[in-house]
Amino acid sequence: MRVSVLNGPNLNLLGQREPEVYGRTTLAEIEAMVRQAAREHEVELDWFQTNHEGALVDAVQRLKGQADGALINAASLTHTSLALRDALLAVQVPFVELHLSNIFARESERHHSVIADLAIGVVTGFGAQSYLLALQALVGRLRAA
Ligand code: DQA
């Protein structure tokens, strides 16, 4: 089973960026945790981060034929990007949306996701653990299918 993890803008700054909101774990540390969990689940993992909307759209387009499912933390693009939504509609690859912070406990602009209704489900608010919970949920769903 192949799973891609797609990370959007500013997530490369985790660890330094608003630690009271996002915690002190860096993206590289999260990647290491997720790779370890993926090995335990016998899942092949691909990891990607970009600060650019078009690059995230390209990465979603590449999912077709390349991944059985995806974990997506689209960061701020979650709330704004119809291009991202359209790409997800085009590829029809099952995915879990995830966030470190609880987007519903934050500013009202963050309460809406333009991709959540396309997702299998959404994991939000568990810090770095959100990635592990999302992986477990995705793998469980793919294996049940
Ligand atoms: C985020 C939440 C978004 O609202 C924000 O723009 C991010 C990170 C999270 O993981 O909590 O950059 O996706």
PDB file of C-alpha atoms and ligand atoms in Angstrom:
ATOM      1  CA  MET A   1       0.000   0.000   0.000  1.00  0.00           C
ATOM      2  CA  ARG A   2       1.294   3.426  -0.936  1.00  0.00           C
ATOM      3  CA  VAL A   3       0.382   6.601   0.975  1.00  0.00           C
ATOM      4  CA  SER A   4       1.418  10.164   0.146  1.00  0.00           C
ATOM      5  CA  VAL A   5       1.567  12.892   2.770  1.00  0.00           C
ATOM      6  CA  LEU A   6       1.080  16.389   1.362  1.00  0.00           C
ATOM      7  CA  ASN A   7       1.911  19.460   3.458  1.00  0.00           C
ATOM      8  CA  GLY A   8       1.069  23.021   2.486  1.00  0.00           C
ATOM      9  CA  PRO A   9       2.441  26.515   3.143  1.00  0.00           C
ATOM     10  CA  ASN A  10       4.497  27.407   6.218  1.00  0.00           C
ATOM     11  CA  LEU A  11       4.533  23.895   7.631  1.00  0.00           C
ATOM     12  CA  ASN A  12       8.285  23.880   6.913  1.00  0.00           C
ATOM     13  CA  LEU A  13       8.490  26.372   9.811  1.00  0.00           C
ATOM     14  CA  LEU A  14       6.987  24.044  12.423  1.00  0.00           C
ATOM     15  CA  GLY A  15       8.992  24.142  15.624  1.00  0.00           C
ATOM     16  CA  GLN A  16       9.639  27.887  15.363  1.00  0.00           C
ATOM     17  CA  ARG A  17       6.271  29.038  14.052  1.00  0.00           C
ATOM     18  CA  GLU A  18       3.679  30.013  16.729  1.00  0.00           C
ATOM     19  CA  PRO A  19       4.717  27.133  19.040  1.00  0.00           C
ATOM     20  CA  GLU A  20       1.795  27.900  21.372  1.00  0.00           C
ATOM     21  CA  VAL A  21      -0.529  26.952  18.491  1.00  0.00           C
ATOM     22  CA  TYR A  22       1.457  24.306  16.594  1.00  0.00           C
ATOM     23  CA  GLY A  23       3.819  22.899  19.222  1.00  0.00           C
ATOM     24  CA  ARG A  24       7.617  22.583  19.129  1.00  0.00           C
ATOM     25  CA  THR A  25       7.945  19.480  16.985  1.00  0.00           C
ATOM     26  CA  THR A  26       9.563  20.200  13.621  1.00  0.00           C
ATOM     27  CA  LEU A  27       8.200  18.905  10.316  1.00  0.00           C
ATOM     28  CA  ALA A  28      11.288  16.690   9.952  1.00  0.00           C
ATOM     29  CA  GLU A  29      10.532  15.149  13.371  1.00  0.00           C
ATOM     30  CA  ILE A  30       6.896  14.584  12.369  1.00  0.00           C
ATOM     31  CA  GLU A  31       8.062  13.001   9.120  1.00  0.00           C
ATOM     32  CA  ALA A  32      10.316  10.607  11.068  1.00  0.00           C
ATOM     33  CA  MET A  33       7.409   9.653  13.373  1.00  0.00           C
ATOM     34  CA  VAL A  34       5.069   9.056  10.439  1.00  0.00           C
ATOM     35  CA  ARG A  35       7.705   7.046   8.520  1.00  0.00           C
ATOM     36  CA  GLN A  36       8.195   4.817  11.567  1.00  0.00           C
ATOM     37  CA  ALA A  37       4.407   4.295  11.914  1.00  0.00           C
ATOM     38  CA  ALA A  38       4.144   3.605   8.178  1.00  0.00           C
ATOM     39  CA  ARG A  39       6.811   0.885   8.473  1.00  0.00           C
ATOM     40  CA  GLU A  40       4.809  -0.703  11.305  1.00  0.00           C
ATOM     41  CA  HIS A  41       1.697  -0.642   9.088  1.00  0.00           C
ATOM     42  CA  GLU A  42       3.761  -1.994   6.139  1.00  0.00           C
ATOM     43  CA  VAL A  43       2.917   1.068   4.127  1.00  0.00           C
ATOM     44  CA  GLU A  44       5.208   2.734   1.580  1.00  0.00           C
ATOM     45  CA  LEU A  45       5.300   6.456   2.350  1.00  0.00           C
ATOM     46  CA  ASP A  46       5.936   9.468   0.167  1.00  0.00           C
ATOM     47  CA  TRP A  47       6.382  12.864   1.896  1.00  0.00           C
ATOM     48  CA  PHE A  48       5.997  16.325   0.324  1.00  0.00           C
ATOM     49  CA  GLN A  49       5.856  19.946   1.516  1.00  0.00           C
ATOM     50  CA  THR A  50       5.431  23.103  -0.510  1.00  0.00           C
ATOM     51  CA  ASN A  51       4.716  26.765   0.090  1.00  0.00           C
ATOM     52  CA  HIS A  52       3.127  27.121  -3.352  1.00  0.00           C
ATOM     53  CA  GLU A  53      -0.490  26.477  -4.323  1.00  0.00           C
ATOM     54  CA  GLY A  54       0.354  25.330  -7.867  1.00  0.00           C
ATOM     55  CA  ALA A  55       2.972  22.889  -6.584  1.00  0.00           C
ATOM     56  CA  LEU A  56       0.385  21.406  -4.221  1.00  0.00           C
ATOM     57  CA  VAL A  57      -2.069  21.070  -7.138  1.00  0.00           C
ATOM     58  CA  ASP A  58       0.676  19.317  -9.157  1.00  0.00           C
ATOM     59  CA  ALA A  59       1.336  16.963  -6.235  1.00  0.00           C
ATOM     60  CA  VAL A  60      -2.384  16.111  -5.996  1.00  0.00           C
ATOM     61  CA  GLN A  61      -2.504  15.446  -9.745  1.00  0.00           C
ATOM     62  CA  ARG A  62       0.469  13.066  -9.384  1.00  0.00           C
ATOM     63  CA  LEU A  63      -1.436  11.000  -6.776  1.00  0.00           C
ATOM     64  CA  LYS A  64      -3.355   9.222  -9.503  1.00  0.00           C
ATOM     65  CA  GLY A  65      -1.667   5.889 -10.123  1.00  0.00           C
ATOM     66  CA  GLN A  66       1.031   6.718  -7.589  1.00  0.00           C
ATOM     67  CA  ALA A  67      -0.778   6.442  -4.244  1.00  0.00           C
ATOM     68  CA  ASP A  68      -3.614   4.381  -2.810  1.00  0.00           C
ATOM     69  CA  GLY A  69      -4.460   7.203  -0.429  1.00  0.00           C
ATOM     70  CA  ALA A  70      -3.191  10.490   0.991  1.00  0.00           C
ATOM     71  CA  LEU A  71      -2.911  12.495   4.181  1.00  0.00           C
ATOM     72  CA  ILE A  72      -3.322  16.193   3.452  1.00  0.00           C
ATOM     73  CA  ASN A  73      -2.490  19.124   5.695  1.00  0.00           C
ATOM     74  CA  ALA A  74      -3.106  21.885   3.163  1.00  0.00           C
ATOM     75  CA  ALA A  75      -2.480  24.540   5.877  1.00  0.00           C
ATOM     76  CA  SER A  76      -3.986  27.921   4.897  1.00  0.00           C
ATOM     77  CA  LEU A  77      -4.938  26.587   1.430  1.00  0.00           C
ATOM     78  CA  THR A  78      -7.503  24.393   3.240  1.00  0.00           C
ATOM     79  CA  HIS A  79      -9.616  27.484   3.683  1.00  0.00           C
ATOM     80  CA  THR A  80      -9.187  29.130   0.289  1.00  0.00           C
ATOM     81  CA  SER A  81      -8.056  26.936  -2.583  1.00  0.00           C
ATOM     82  CA  LEU A  82     -10.659  25.932  -5.145  1.00  0.00           C
ATOM     83  CA  ALA A  83      -7.738  24.809  -7.323  1.00  0.00           C
ATOM     84  CA  LEU A  84      -6.855  22.268  -4.657  1.00  0.00           C
ATOM     85  CA  ARG A  85     -10.502  21.183  -4.402  1.00  0.00           C
ATOM     86  CA  ASP A  86     -10.742  20.778  -8.181  1.00  0.00           C
ATOM     87  CA  ALA A  87      -7.551  18.700  -8.288  1.00  0.00           C
ATOM     88  CA  LEU A  88      -8.897  16.401  -5.559  1.00  0.00           C
ATOM     89  CA  LEU A  89     -12.180  16.060  -7.456  1.00  0.00           C
ATOM     90  CA  ALA A  90     -10.223  15.184 -10.606  1.00  0.00           C
ATOM     91  CA  VAL A  91      -8.016  12.462  -9.105  1.00  0.00           C
ATOM     92  CA  GLN A  92     -10.565  10.835  -6.787  1.00  0.00           C
ATOM     93  CA  VAL A  93      -7.856   9.455  -4.487  1.00  0.00           C
ATOM     94  CA  PRO A  94      -9.123   8.730  -0.958  1.00  0.00           C
ATOM     95  CA  PHE A  95      -7.624  11.108   1.606  1.00  0.00           C
ATOM     96  CA  VAL A  96      -7.794  12.220   5.214  1.00  0.00           C
ATOM     97  CA  GLU A  97      -7.622  15.968   5.913  1.00  0.00           C
ATOM     98  CA  LEU A  98      -5.595  16.804   8.968  1.00  0.00           C
ATOM     99  CA  HIS A  99      -4.520  19.772  11.073  1.00  0.00           C
ATOM    100  CA  LEU A 100      -2.250  20.156  14.073  1.00  0.00           C
ATOM    101  CA  SER A 101      -4.463  22.814  15.639  1.00  0.00           C
ATOM    102  CA  ASN A 102      -8.222  22.568  16.201  1.00  0.00           C
ATOM    103  CA  ILE A 103      -9.354  24.783  13.321  1.00  0.00           C
ATOM    104  CA  PHE A 104     -12.835  25.081  14.908  1.00  0.00           C
ATOM    105  CA  ALA A 105     -11.395  26.636  18.076  1.00  0.00           C
ATOM    106  CA  ARG A 106      -9.630  29.377  16.093  1.00  0.00           C
ATOM    107  CA  GLU A 107     -10.612  32.443  14.021  1.00  0.00           C
ATOM    108  CA  SER A 108     -13.852  32.038  12.049  1.00  0.00           C
ATOM    109  CA  GLU A 109     -11.957  32.164   8.685  1.00  0.00           C
ATOM    110  CA  ARG A 110     -10.391  28.821   9.673  1.00  0.00           C
ATOM    111  CA  HIS A 111     -13.697  27.094  10.493  1.00  0.00           C
ATOM    112  CA  HIS A 112     -14.435  26.383   6.844  1.00  0.00           C
ATOM    113  CA  SER A 113     -12.502  23.860   4.758  1.00  0.00           C
ATOM    114  CA  VAL A 114     -13.025  23.783   0.989  1.00  0.00           C
ATOM    115  CA  ILE A 115     -11.910  20.127   0.874  1.00  0.00           C
ATOM    116  CA  ALA A 116     -13.425  18.514   4.011  1.00  0.00           C
ATOM    117  CA  ASP A 117     -16.528  17.177   2.270  1.00  0.00           C
ATOM    118  CA  LEU A 118     -14.290  15.316  -0.201  1.00  0.00           C
ATOM    119  CA  ALA A 119     -12.264  13.653   2.558  1.00  0.00           C
ATOM    120  CA  ILE A 120     -12.877  10.287   4.208  1.00  0.00           C
ATOM    121  CA  GLY A 121     -12.659  12.269   7.448  1.00  0.00           C
ATOM    122  CA  VAL A 122     -10.888  15.101   9.213  1.00  0.00           C
ATOM    123  CA  VAL A 123      -8.428  14.943  12.144  1.00  0.00           C
ATOM    124  CA  THR A 124      -7.878  18.322  13.782  1.00  0.00           C
ATOM    125  CA  GLY A 125      -6.381  19.495  17.075  1.00  0.00           C
ATOM    126  CA  PHE A 126      -4.022  16.734  18.227  1.00  0.00           C
ATOM    127  CA  GLY A 127      -0.735  18.430  17.341  1.00  0.00           C
ATOM    128  CA  ALA A 128       1.841  16.145  15.721  1.00  0.00           C
ATOM    129  CA  GLN A 129      -0.331  13.182  16.794  1.00  0.00           C
ATOM    130  CA  SER A 130      -2.904  14.277  14.188  1.00  0.00           C
ATOM    131  CA  TYR A 131      -0.586  12.816  11.527  1.00  0.00           C
ATOM    132  CA  LEU A 132      -0.418   9.437  13.264  1.00  0.00           C
ATOM    133  CA  LEU A 133      -4.161   9.310  13.905  1.00  0.00           C
ATOM    134  CA  ALA A 134      -4.837  10.237  10.280  1.00  0.00           C
ATOM    135  CA  LEU A 135      -2.458   7.517   9.030  1.00  0.00           C
ATOM    136  CA  GLN A 136      -4.128   4.909  11.232  1.00  0.00           C
ATOM    137  CA  ALA A 137      -7.584   5.975  10.020  1.00  0.00           C
ATOM    138  CA  LEU A 138      -6.578   5.997   6.340  1.00  0.00           C
ATOM    139  CA  VAL A 139      -4.855   2.610   6.466  1.00  0.00           C
ATOM    140  CA  GLY A 140      -7.825   1.108   8.338  1.00  0.00           C
ATOM    141  CA  ARG A 141     -10.215   2.384   5.687  1.00  0.00           C
ATOM    142  CA  LEU A 142      -8.054   1.277   2.736  1.00  0.00           C
ATOM    143  CA  ARG A 143      -7.563  -2.208   4.209  1.00  0.00           C
ATOM    144  CA  ALA A 144     -11.308  -2.541   4.851  1.00  0.00           C
ATOM    145  CA  ALA A 145     -12.134  -1.623   1.252  1.00  0.00           C
TER     146      ALA A 145
HETATM  147  C1  DQA B   1      -3.131  24.203   9.976  1.00  0.00           C
HETATM  148  C2  DQA B   1      -4.313  25.112  10.290  1.00  0.00           C
HETATM  149  C3  DQA B   1      -4.474  26.186   9.222  1.00  0.00           C
HETATM  150  O1  DQA B   1      -5.569  27.044   9.541  1.00  0.00           O
HETATM  151  C4  DQA B   1      -3.216  27.032   9.146  1.00  0.00           C
HETATM  152  O2  DQA B   1      -3.320  27.979   8.105  1.00  0.00           O
HETATM  153  C5  DQA B   1      -1.981  26.240   9.031  1.00  0.00           C
HETATM  154  C6  DQA B   1      -1.845  24.980   9.744  1.00  0.00           C
HETATM  155  C7  DQA B   1      -2.852  23.196  11.117  1.00  0.00           C
HETATM  156  O3  DQA B   1      -2.191  22.204  10.863  1.00  0.00           O
HETATM  157  O4  DQA B   1      -3.281  23.426  12.249  1.00  0.00           O
HETATM  158  O5  DQA B   1      -1.011  26.680   8.399  1.00  0.00           O
HETATM  159  O6  DQA B   1      -3.443  23.446   8.812  1.00  0.00           O
END
